[in-house]
Amino acid sequence: QGGTWAASAGFKVSDEEAKAIIQGMSNPSGLQAGGIKVNGIKYMFLRADDTTVLGKKGGNGIACRKTKKAVLIAIHNENQQGGACNNTVQKLGDYLVGQDY
């Protein structure tokens, strides 16, 4: 239901990967057992709540945020702190929710 609004060059999230992330926000057991898979890379599950999923792979990481109409998926490399990536994704998510997205 829906599709990609925007993505960096070479970054592809399959429908199956997106669905697993969305389901993991309400029931993280699948992500806890199998990790978070995005763009063919598997990240270790760190935590989730009803709007957020976080994971890491070495110094790299992933931060996901659900809004009313979208799911933001951001990755970072070892040159950026995971907390900074998550804060940016959360702020953008808050902005989109405020714009009714």
mmCIF file with all atom_site columns, N, CA, C and O in Angstrom, residues 40-74:
data_model
loop_
_atom_site.group_PDB
_atom_site.id
_atom_site.type_symbol
_atom_site.label_atom_id
_atom_site.label_alt_id
_atom_site.label_comp_id
_atom_site.label_asym_id
_atom_site.label_entity_id
_atom_site.label_seq_id
_atom_site.pdbx_PDB_ins_code
_atom_site.Cartn_x
_atom_site.Cartn_y
_atom_site.Cartn_z
_atom_site.occupancy
_atom_site.B_iso_or_equiv
_atom_site.pdbx_formal_charge
_atom_site.auth_seq_id
_atom_site.auth_comp_id
_atom_site.auth_asym_id
_atom_site.auth_atom_id
_atom_site.pdbx_PDB_model_num
ATOM 1   N N  . GLY A 1 40 ? 19.332 -5.050 1.851  1.00 0.00 ? 40 GLY A N  1
ATOM 2   C CA . GLY A 1 40 ? 20.155 -6.245 1.823  1.00 0.00 ? 40 GLY A CA 1
ATOM 3   C C  . GLY A 1 40 ? 21.126 -6.390 2.982  1.00 0.00 ? 40 GLY A C  1
ATOM 4   O O  . GLY A 1 40 ? 21.922 -7.314 3.008  1.00 0.00 ? 40 GLY A O  1
ATOM 5   N N  . ILE A 1 41 ? 21.070 -5.483 3.941  1.00 0.00 ? 41 ILE A N  1
ATOM 6   C CA . ILE A 1 41 ? 21.969 -5.519 5.108  1.00 0.00 ? 41 ILE A CA 1
ATOM 7   C C  . ILE A 1 41 ? 21.157 -5.851 6.351  1.00 0.00 ? 41 ILE A C  1
ATOM 8   O O  . ILE A 1 41 ? 20.075 -5.309 6.562  1.00 0.00 ? 41 ILE A O  1
ATOM 9   N N  . LYS A 1 42 ? 21.699 -6.720 7.185  1.00 0.00 ? 42 LYS A N  1
ATOM 10  C CA . LYS A 1 42 ? 21.028 -7.117 8.420  1.00 0.00 ? 42 LYS A CA 1
ATOM 11  C C  . LYS A 1 42 ? 21.654 -6.377 9.592  1.00 0.00 ? 42 LYS A C  1
ATOM 12  O O  . LYS A 1 42 ? 22.860 -6.449 9.823  1.00 0.00 ? 42 LYS A O  1
ATOM 13  N N  . TYR A 1 43 ? 20.820 -5.653 10.338 1.00 0.00 ? 43 TYR A N  1
ATOM 14  C CA . TYR A 1 43 ? 21.240 -4.912 11.526 1.00 0.00 ? 43 TYR A CA 1
ATOM 15  C C  . TYR A 1 43 ? 20.745 -5.636 12.771 1.00 0.00 ? 43 TYR A C  1
ATOM 16  O O  . TYR A 1 43 ? 19.647 -6.196 12.773 1.00 0.00 ? 43 TYR A O  1
ATOM 17  N N  . MET A 1 44 ? 21.529 -5.604 13.824 1.00 0.00 ? 44 MET A N  1
ATOM 18  C CA . MET A 1 44 ? 21.118 -6.170 15.100 1.00 0.00 ? 44 MET A CA 1
ATOM 19  C C  . MET A 1 44 ? 20.040 -5.274 15.711 1.00 0.00 ? 44 MET A C  1
ATOM 20  O O  . MET A 1 44 ? 20.199 -4.053 15.779 1.00 0.00 ? 44 MET A O  1
ATOM 21  N N  . PHE A 1 45 ? 18.955 -5.864 16.137 1.00 0.00 ? 45 PHE A N  1
ATOM 22  C CA . PHE A 1 45 ? 17.863 -5.133 16.782 1.00 0.00 ? 45 PHE A CA 1
ATOM 23  C C  . PHE A 1 45 ? 18.338 -4.565 18.116 1.00 0.00 ? 45 PHE A C  1
ATOM 24  O O  . PHE A 1 45 ? 18.945 -5.273 18.908 1.00 0.00 ? 45 PHE A O  1
ATOM 25  N N  . LEU A 1 46 ? 18.070 -3.279 18.350 1.00 0.00 ? 46 LEU A N  1
ATOM 26  C CA . LEU A 1 46 ? 18.372 -2.657 19.642 1.00 0.00 ? 46 LEU A CA 1
ATOM 27  C C  . LEU A 1 46 ? 17.114 -2.418 20.455 1.00 0.00 ? 46 LEU A C  1
ATOM 28  O O  . LEU A 1 46 ? 17.024 -2.828 21.607 1.00 0.00 ? 46 LEU A O  1
ATOM 29  N N  . ARG A 1 47 ? 16.155 -1.724 19.853 1.00 0.00 ? 47 ARG A N  1
ATOM 30  C CA . ARG A 1 47 ? 14.901 -1.478 20.575 1.00 0.00 ? 47 ARG A CA 1
ATOM 31  C C  . ARG A 1 47 ? 13.832 -0.991 19.621 1.00 0.00 ? 47 ARG A C  1
ATOM 32  O O  . ARG A 1 47 ? 14.119 -0.565 18.504 1.00 0.00 ? 47 ARG A O  1
ATOM 33  N N  . ALA A 1 48 ? 12.597 -1.049 20.104 1.00 0.00 ? 48 ALA A N  1
ATOM 34  C CA . ALA A 1 48 ? 11.460 -0.579 19.316 1.00 0.00 ? 48 ALA A CA 1
ATOM 35  C C  . ALA A 1 48 ? 10.364 -0.115 20.262 1.00 0.00 ? 48 ALA A C  1
ATOM 36  O O  . ALA A 1 48 ? 10.275 -0.561 21.405 1.00 0.00 ? 48 ALA A O  1
ATOM 37  N N  . ASP A 1 49 ? 9.551  0.801  19.762 1.00 0.00 ? 49 ASP A N  1
ATOM 38  C CA . ASP A 1 49 ? 8.308  1.170  20.437 1.00 0.00 ? 49 ASP A CA 1
ATOM 39  C C  . ASP A 1 49 ? 7.256  1.364  19.357 1.00 0.00 ? 49 ASP A C  1
ATOM 40  O O  . ASP A 1 49 ? 7.471  0.951  18.218 1.00 0.00 ? 49 ASP A O  1
ATOM 41  N N  . ASP A 1 50 ? 6.148  1.985  19.673 1.00 0.00 ? 50 ASP A N  1
ATOM 42  C CA . ASP A 1 50 ? 5.055  2.058  18.701 1.00 0.00 ? 50 ASP A CA 1
ATOM 43  C C  . ASP A 1 50 ? 5.347  2.941  17.485 1.00 0.00 ? 50 ASP A C  1
ATOM 44  O O  . ASP A 1 50 ? 4.613  2.890  16.501 1.00 0.00 ? 50 ASP A O  1
ATOM 45  N N  . THR A 1 51 ? 6.421  3.722  17.498 1.00 0.00 ? 51 THR A N  1
ATOM 46  C CA . THR A 1 51 ? 6.763  4.555  16.346 1.00 0.00 ? 51 THR A CA 1
ATOM 47  C C  . THR A 1 51 ? 8.214  4.441  15.907 1.00 0.00 ? 51 THR A C  1
ATOM 48  O O  . THR A 1 51 ? 8.590  5.025  14.888 1.00 0.00 ? 51 THR A O  1
ATOM 49  N N  . THR A 1 52 ? 9.042  3.704  16.628 1.00 0.00 ? 52 THR A N  1
ATOM 50  C CA . THR A 1 52 ? 10.483 3.722  16.370 1.00 0.00 ? 52 THR A CA 1
ATOM 51  C C  . THR A 1 52 ? 11.091 2.323  16.393 1.00 0.00 ? 52 THR A C  1
ATOM 52  O O  . THR A 1 52 ? 10.695 1.500  17.218 1.00 0.00 ? 52 THR A O  1
ATOM 53  N N  . VAL A 1 53 ? 12.043 2.093  15.490 1.00 0.00 ? 53 VAL A N  1
ATOM 54  C CA . VAL A 1 53 ? 12.856 0.872  15.512 1.00 0.00 ? 53 VAL A CA 1
ATOM 55  C C  . VAL A 1 53 ? 14.308 1.306  15.346 1.00 0.00 ? 53 VAL A C  1
ATOM 56  O O  . VAL A 1 53 ? 14.621 2.124  14.468 1.00 0.00 ? 53 VAL A O  1
ATOM 57  N N  . LEU A 1 54 ? 15.197 0.777  16.182 1.00 0.00 ? 54 LEU A N  1
ATOM 58  C CA . LEU A 1 54 ? 16.624 1.100  16.110 1.00 0.00 ? 54 LEU A CA 1
ATOM 59  C C  . LEU A 1 54 ? 17.446 -0.169 16.034 1.00 0.00 ? 54 LEU A C  1
ATOM 60  O O  . LEU A 1 54 ? 17.123 -1.176 16.669 1.00 0.00 ? 54 LEU A O  1
ATOM 61  N N  . GLY A 1 55 ? 18.538 -0.112 15.252 1.00 0.00 ? 55 GLY A N  1
ATOM 62  C CA . GLY A 1 55 ? 19.425 -1.248 15.134 1.00 0.00 ? 55 GLY A CA 1
ATOM 63  C C  . GLY A 1 55 ? 20.842 -0.811 14.823 1.00 0.00 ? 55 GLY A C  1
ATOM 64  O O  . GLY A 1 55 ? 21.094 0.369  14.546 1.00 0.00 ? 55 GLY A O  1
ATOM 65  N N  . LYS A 1 56 ? 21.782 -1.762 14.874 1.00 0.00 ? 56 LYS A N  1
ATOM 66  C CA . LYS A 1 56 ? 23.177 -1.434 14.564 1.00 0.00 ? 56 LYS A CA 1
ATOM 67  C C  . LYS A 1 56 ? 23.878 -2.634 13.954 1.00 0.00 ? 56 LYS A C  1
ATOM 68  O O  . LYS A 1 56 ? 23.460 -3.774 14.117 1.00 0.00 ? 56 LYS A O  1
ATOM 69  N N  . LYS A 1 57 ? 24.949 -2.337 13.255 1.00 0.00 ? 57 LYS A N  1
ATOM 70  C CA . LYS A 1 57 ? 25.824 -3.358 12.687 1.00 0.00 ? 57 LYS A CA 1
ATOM 71  C C  . LYS A 1 57 ? 27.224 -2.778 12.753 1.00 0.00 ? 57 LYS A C  1
ATOM 72  O O  . LYS A 1 57 ? 27.581 -1.902 11.961 1.00 0.00 ? 57 LYS A O  1
ATOM 73  N N  . GLY A 1 58 ? 27.990 -3.210 13.737 1.00 0.00 ? 58 GLY A N  1
ATOM 74  C CA . GLY A 1 58 ? 29.297 -2.613 13.972 1.00 0.00 ? 58 GLY A CA 1
ATOM 75  C C  . GLY A 1 58 ? 29.126 -1.144 14.316 1.00 0.00 ? 58 GLY A C  1
ATOM 76  O O  . GLY A 1 58 ? 28.330 -0.790 15.167 1.00 0.00 ? 58 GLY A O  1
ATOM 77  N N  . GLY A 1 59 ? 29.840 -0.264 13.624 1.00 0.00 ? 59 GLY A N  1
ATOM 78  C CA . GLY A 1 59 ? 29.706 1.174  13.845 1.00 0.00 ? 59 GLY A CA 1
ATOM 79  C C  . GLY A 1 59 ? 28.587 1.809  13.044 1.00 0.00 ? 59 GLY A C  1
ATOM 80  O O  . GLY A 1 59 ? 28.328 3.001  13.163 1.00 0.00 ? 59 GLY A O  1
ATOM 81  N N  . ASN A 1 60 ? 27.913 1.021  12.212 1.00 0.00 ? 60 ASN A N  1
ATOM 82  C CA . ASN A 1 60 ? 26.804 1.515  11.399 1.00 0.00 ? 60 ASN A CA 1
ATOM 83  C C  . ASN A 1 60 ? 25.489 1.277  12.125 1.00 0.00 ? 60 ASN A C  1
ATOM 84  O O  . ASN A 1 60 ? 25.411 0.434  13.015 1.00 0.00 ? 60 ASN A O  1
ATOM 85  N N  . GLY A 1 61 ? 24.463 2.001  11.722 1.00 0.00 ? 61 GLY A N  1
ATOM 86  C CA . GLY A 1 61 ? 23.185 1.805  12.384 1.00 0.00 ? 61 GLY A CA 1
ATOM 87  C C  . GLY A 1 61 ? 22.016 2.218  11.528 1.00 0.00 ? 61 GLY A C  1
ATOM 88  O O  . GLY A 1 61 ? 22.173 2.758  10.430 1.00 0.00 ? 61 GLY A O  1
ATOM 89  N N  . ILE A 1 62 ? 20.830 1.954  12.064 1.00 0.00 ? 62 ILE A N  1
ATOM 90  C CA . ILE A 1 62 ? 19.581 2.267  11.384 1.00 0.00 ? 62 ILE A CA 1
ATOM 91  C C  . ILE A 1 62 ? 18.607 2.854  12.401 1.00 0.00 ? 62 ILE A C  1
ATOM 92  O O  . ILE A 1 62 ? 18.555 2.422  13.552 1.00 0.00 ? 62 ILE A O  1
ATOM 93  N N  . ALA A 1 63 ? 17.872 3.880  11.963 1.00 0.00 ? 63 ALA A N  1
ATOM 94  C CA . ALA A 1 63 ? 16.827 4.497  12.776 1.00 0.00 ? 63 ALA A CA 1
ATOM 95  C C  . ALA A 1 63 ? 15.578 4.610  11.911 1.00 0.00 ? 63 ALA A C  1
ATOM 96  O O  . ALA A 1 63 ? 15.642 5.129  10.796 1.00 0.00 ? 63 ALA A O  1
ATOM 97  N N  . CYS A 1 64 ? 14.474 4.099  12.401 1.00 0.00 ? 64 CYS A N  1
ATOM 98  C CA . CYS A 1 64 ? 13.213 4.115  11.660 1.00 0.00 ? 64 CYS A CA 1
ATOM 99  C C  . CYS A 1 64 ? 12.156 4.810  12.503 1.00 0.00 ? 64 CYS A C  1
ATOM 100 O O  . CYS A 1 64 ? 12.093 4.607  13.718 1.00 0.00 ? 64 CYS A O  1
ATOM 101 N N  . ARG A 1 65 ? 11.311 5.597  11.856 1.00 0.00 ? 65 ARG A N  1
ATOM 102 C CA . ARG A 1 65 ? 10.259 6.335  12.565 1.00 0.00 ? 65 ARG A CA 1
ATOM 103 C C  . ARG A 1 65 ? 8.989  6.309  11.732 1.00 0.00 ? 65 ARG A C  1
ATOM 104 O O  . ARG A 1 65 ? 8.997  6.653  10.560 1.00 0.00 ? 65 ARG A O  1
ATOM 105 N N  . LYS A 1 66 ? 7.896  5.920  12.346 1.00 0.00 ? 66 LYS A N  1
ATOM 106 C CA . LYS A 1 66 ? 6.595  5.890  11.690 1.00 0.00 ? 66 LYS A CA 1
ATOM 107 C C  . LYS A 1 66 ? 5.855  7.185  11.990 1.00 0.00 ? 66 LYS A C  1
ATOM 108 O O  . LYS A 1 66 ? 5.855  7.667  13.121 1.00 0.00 ? 66 LYS A O  1
ATOM 109 N N  . THR A 1 67 ? 5.248  7.762  10.952 1.00 0.00 ? 67 THR A N  1
ATOM 110 C CA . THR A 1 67 ? 4.371  8.922  11.119 1.00 0.00 ? 67 THR A CA 1
ATOM 111 C C  . THR A 1 67 ? 2.961  8.471  10.754 1.00 0.00 ? 67 THR A C  1
ATOM 112 O O  . THR A 1 67 ? 2.708  7.272  10.620 1.00 0.00 ? 67 THR A O  1
ATOM 113 N N  . LYS A 1 68 ? 2.047  9.412  10.545 1.00 0.00 ? 68 LYS A N  1
ATOM 114 C CA . LYS A 1 68 ? 0.678  9.039  10.181 1.00 0.00 ? 68 LYS A CA 1
ATOM 115 C C  . LYS A 1 68 ? 0.609  8.376  8.811  1.00 0.00 ? 68 LYS A C  1
ATOM 116 O O  . LYS A 1 68 ? -0.192 7.479  8.587  1.00 0.00 ? 68 LYS A O  1
ATOM 117 N N  . LYS A 1 69 ? 1.447  8.834  7.873  1.00 0.00 ? 69 LYS A N  1
ATOM 118 C CA . LYS A 1 69 ? 1.360  8.358  6.494  1.00 0.00 ? 69 LYS A CA 1
ATOM 119 C C  . LYS A 1 69 ? 2.676  7.850  5.920  1.00 0.00 ? 69 LYS A C  1
ATOM 120 O O  . LYS A 1 69 ? 2.741  7.506  4.745  1.00 0.00 ? 69 LYS A O  1
ATOM 121 N N  . ALA A 1 70 ? 3.720  7.808  6.713  1.00 0.00 ? 70 ALA A N  1
ATOM 122 C CA . ALA A 1 70 ? 5.033  7.442  6.178  1.00 0.00 ? 70 ALA A CA 1
ATOM 123 C C  . ALA A 1 70 ? 5.855  6.686  7.217  1.00 0.00 ? 70 ALA A C  1
ATOM 124 O O  . ALA A 1 70 ? 5.557  6.725  8.408  1.00 0.00 ? 70 ALA A O  1
ATOM 125 N N  . VAL A 1 71 ? 6.897  6.034  6.729  1.00 0.00 ? 71 VAL A N  1
ATOM 126 C CA . VAL A 1 71 ? 7.914  5.443  7.593  1.00 0.00 ? 71 VAL A CA 1
ATOM 127 C C  . VAL A 1 71 ? 9.259  5.969  7.110  1.00 0.00 ? 71 VAL A C  1
ATOM 128 O O  . VAL A 1 71 ? 9.624  5.792  5.946  1.00 0.00 ? 71 VAL A O  1
ATOM 129 N N  . LEU A 1 72 ? 9.971  6.651  7.984  1.00 0.00 ? 72 LEU A N  1
ATOM 130 C CA . LEU A 1 72 ? 11.300 7.167  7.671  1.00 0.00 ? 72 LEU A CA 1
ATOM 131 C C  . LEU A 1 72 ? 12.313 6.088  8.027  1.00 0.00 ? 72 LEU A C  1
ATOM 132 O O  . LEU A 1 72 ? 12.255 5.524  9.122  1.00 0.00 ? 72 LEU A O  1
ATOM 133 N N  . ILE A 1 73 ? 13.227 5.808  7.116  1.00 0.00 ? 73 ILE A N  1
ATOM 134 C CA . ILE A 1 73 ? 14.269 4.821  7.361  1.00 0.00 ? 73 ILE A CA 1
ATOM 135 C C  . ILE A 1 73 ? 15.596 5.486  7.038  1.00 0.00 ? 73 ILE A C  1
ATOM 136 O O  . ILE A 1 73 ? 15.834 5.872  5.891  1.00 0.00 ? 73 ILE A O  1
ATOM 137 N N  . ALA A 1 74 ? 16.434 5.643  8.052  1.00 0.00 ? 74 ALA A N  1
ATOM 138 C CA . ALA A 1 74 ? 17.732 6.300  7.876  1.00 0.00 ? 74 ALA A CA 1
ATOM 139 C C  . ALA A 1 74 ? 18.834 5.375  8.362  1.00 0.00 ? 74 ALA A C  1
ATOM 140 O O  . ALA A 1 74 ? 18.673 4.679  9.360  1.00 0.00 ? 74 ALA A O  1
#
